[in-house]
Amino acid sequence: MTNIDNTPIENTTSANNILPQFVDQLRHLYGIIVQNTYVKDTAKHLNRIIQDANNQTMILIVGKERVGKTTLVNGLLGREILSVDDQHPTSVNTFIRYGEQEEIKAYFLDGVVAVFDLSKLELLTTGDTFASQILREHLDYLEVYLKNDLLKSVTIIDSVSLEAGGGEMAYFSEALMNRVDEIFWVLRADSMAMDAELLLIETLKNKGVEPLCVINGIDDEEHATAFMDSEQQRIGHLMSDFIGISAINALVAKQTDSHELWQKSQYDQLIAHIHRVAENSDKKTYAILIRFLQWLERFRFELTVIPQRDPFQSAVENIEKYAGDTQYEYSRYQRDLAIVKEYEQEYEQVANTFKQVQTLYQLLQTIAQHDYLHDSKVEEFTEIAVHYQQMLREYRNMHSEYLREYERLDAQHKKIHGKGLMKAFFGQHTQNEFFKERVQKLNEQQEVCVAQYAKVQQAEVSMLQAIRDTQPFLIDLVKVRMSRIEQKVQKLNQQRAKDKRQLKRYAEKLNEFSCLIEAQGYIKEHLQPFLMNEQMPLKSKDIAMLEETVQAILAIDLSNNGLLARSQMNNKMESIAIPFEVREKYPLQMLDLREEDVKSNDIPEIPKKLVVQYED
């Protein structure tokens, strides 16, 4: 994405070794300043630097509406994970990370974190229900955890669309752009970058940021090449490179395992670029250092403003605003009710998992439809049950084939001899050899039916034993799932209670500015000497900036700002736990399939062997 100041980084080996030590220093500084609520946003930015230094490489997908950003991500994942809706585009930034447990973590603006199943992603991103709207009003961002090998090295951010007016610069979160290691600026073939986009890209260029231009929709290669050449001539000086891809082709290729379609999608180039970015740890080290120098300047500004405020009055105002605004608290309560309502619906669905299950076929369909029923023991049962059904189908097919042959030969025999095969006893006839041969073949088919029927009986015994053992285990899996949902609600109520306690503690923390004096000392005694080490990959102008900023921070006198006042907050926060009385409302529907429910009661009888005598 970026060559900071467009110059190579020196001492990269030292930088790579120093980064973990630097992160430890930042953690200590964060632990000091996080105690002060006045600089909580600044502390959050420092924490993001720490997280980004430890996290995987982050790639941000940027572009206007309907250029295929979400489809591009789905193509990389090989699955239609993210919802694509032209009427309701993605409305919340979504961080897609690697996780053994596939789930969603929803981070709300007030710090609450709720965990949802992957099936709720559309609800949180593009859904147009009332519950969706309530939740998204309070959402900060989402983290989607997927078990995908590509995500082991990178985090992909599917962003909200650019906002742009006529002729104005397009708007996008500068804070988010500063956090990422690479930006994919997505255009759709035949849809040039708008003037508003170009103004934003030029601003990035002035900061040393050059996005990779990804042109989506190259299904018509000849036409797409002409478009790409045109855009390279027009905006090539603003981009690091150009890659043409077809997100639709990539997604279909993954779903159909089509190598040819995958090659046409040109996703190999895109993935190769992602791996190159992920492996460039030298660039990341330097970028983290520069971000911290910029953060120090922000921190200097925060400290400069604090002495000009009335700490006591400001603290009281913040407490009253948080705890005394009944409309704000009502809105939060409605949000929590919406979350619990979704959990209740999920609980009802799980409780009724086996409500409609009355046959073996329905049981197998239910197991296939619910991830929480997937288990090695259940898979073993499924194999046994499917084998039984297969043996049964094969026997029925064999039996039907035998009957067709028998009826055809029987009809021929009646036509020639006037009697059916079962009554045949004849003297010399020119057709007898034909019938003898055909009867022999029928009897051979009958023997195959007998052997297959034995296999059916054997498979049936195994299936009946397996289902007796598996039914209690399936019930236990459902109970575990129901318990997890109850735990989610309990955790949400615990979070609400925690918020209540936190509000009570605000009044006792008016003297917290002493921690900022401690931070000044830590920067002087530890961070500055560490960063001034000659092995650090900082340039002369970076060192000059560091010295100037640190001196400005140390010059700010906070020693007279000891705050001894205490306040009693107006306790209006709704503290009652949200009820989740679902056990009686949605009792567990038990699974109790009996032998007659699962075994086939209409297995055709084994055909009798034909004993037809003909006189010589």
Coordinates of C-alpha atoms in Angstrom, one line a residue, residues 10-11 18 26 79 190 207 225 273 275 311 351 374 444 447 491 507-508 529 562:
E10 CA 17.1 0.3 7.3
N11 CA 18.2 -1.9 10.1
I18 CA 12.7 -4.8 18.8
L26 CA 3.3 0.5 25.1
R79 CA -18.0 -19.0 0.5
D190 CA -16.7 0.4 -17.0
K207 CA 0.5 11.0 3.2
T225 CA -8.2 -4.6 -20.5
H273 CA -0.3 -9.8 -3.4
H275 CA 0.8 -12.9 0.9
P311 CA -11.9 18.9 36.4
A351 CA -35.8 -26.5 21.8
H374 CA -22.4 -32.4 14.3
E444 CA -30.2 -66.1 -10.6
E447 CA -30.6 -65.4 -5.6
K491 CA -23.3 -12.8 30.3
A507 CA -17.6 9.4 41.4
E508 CA -14.6 8.0 43.2
P529 CA 15.6 6.3 25.8
G562 CA -5.0 16.9 42.4

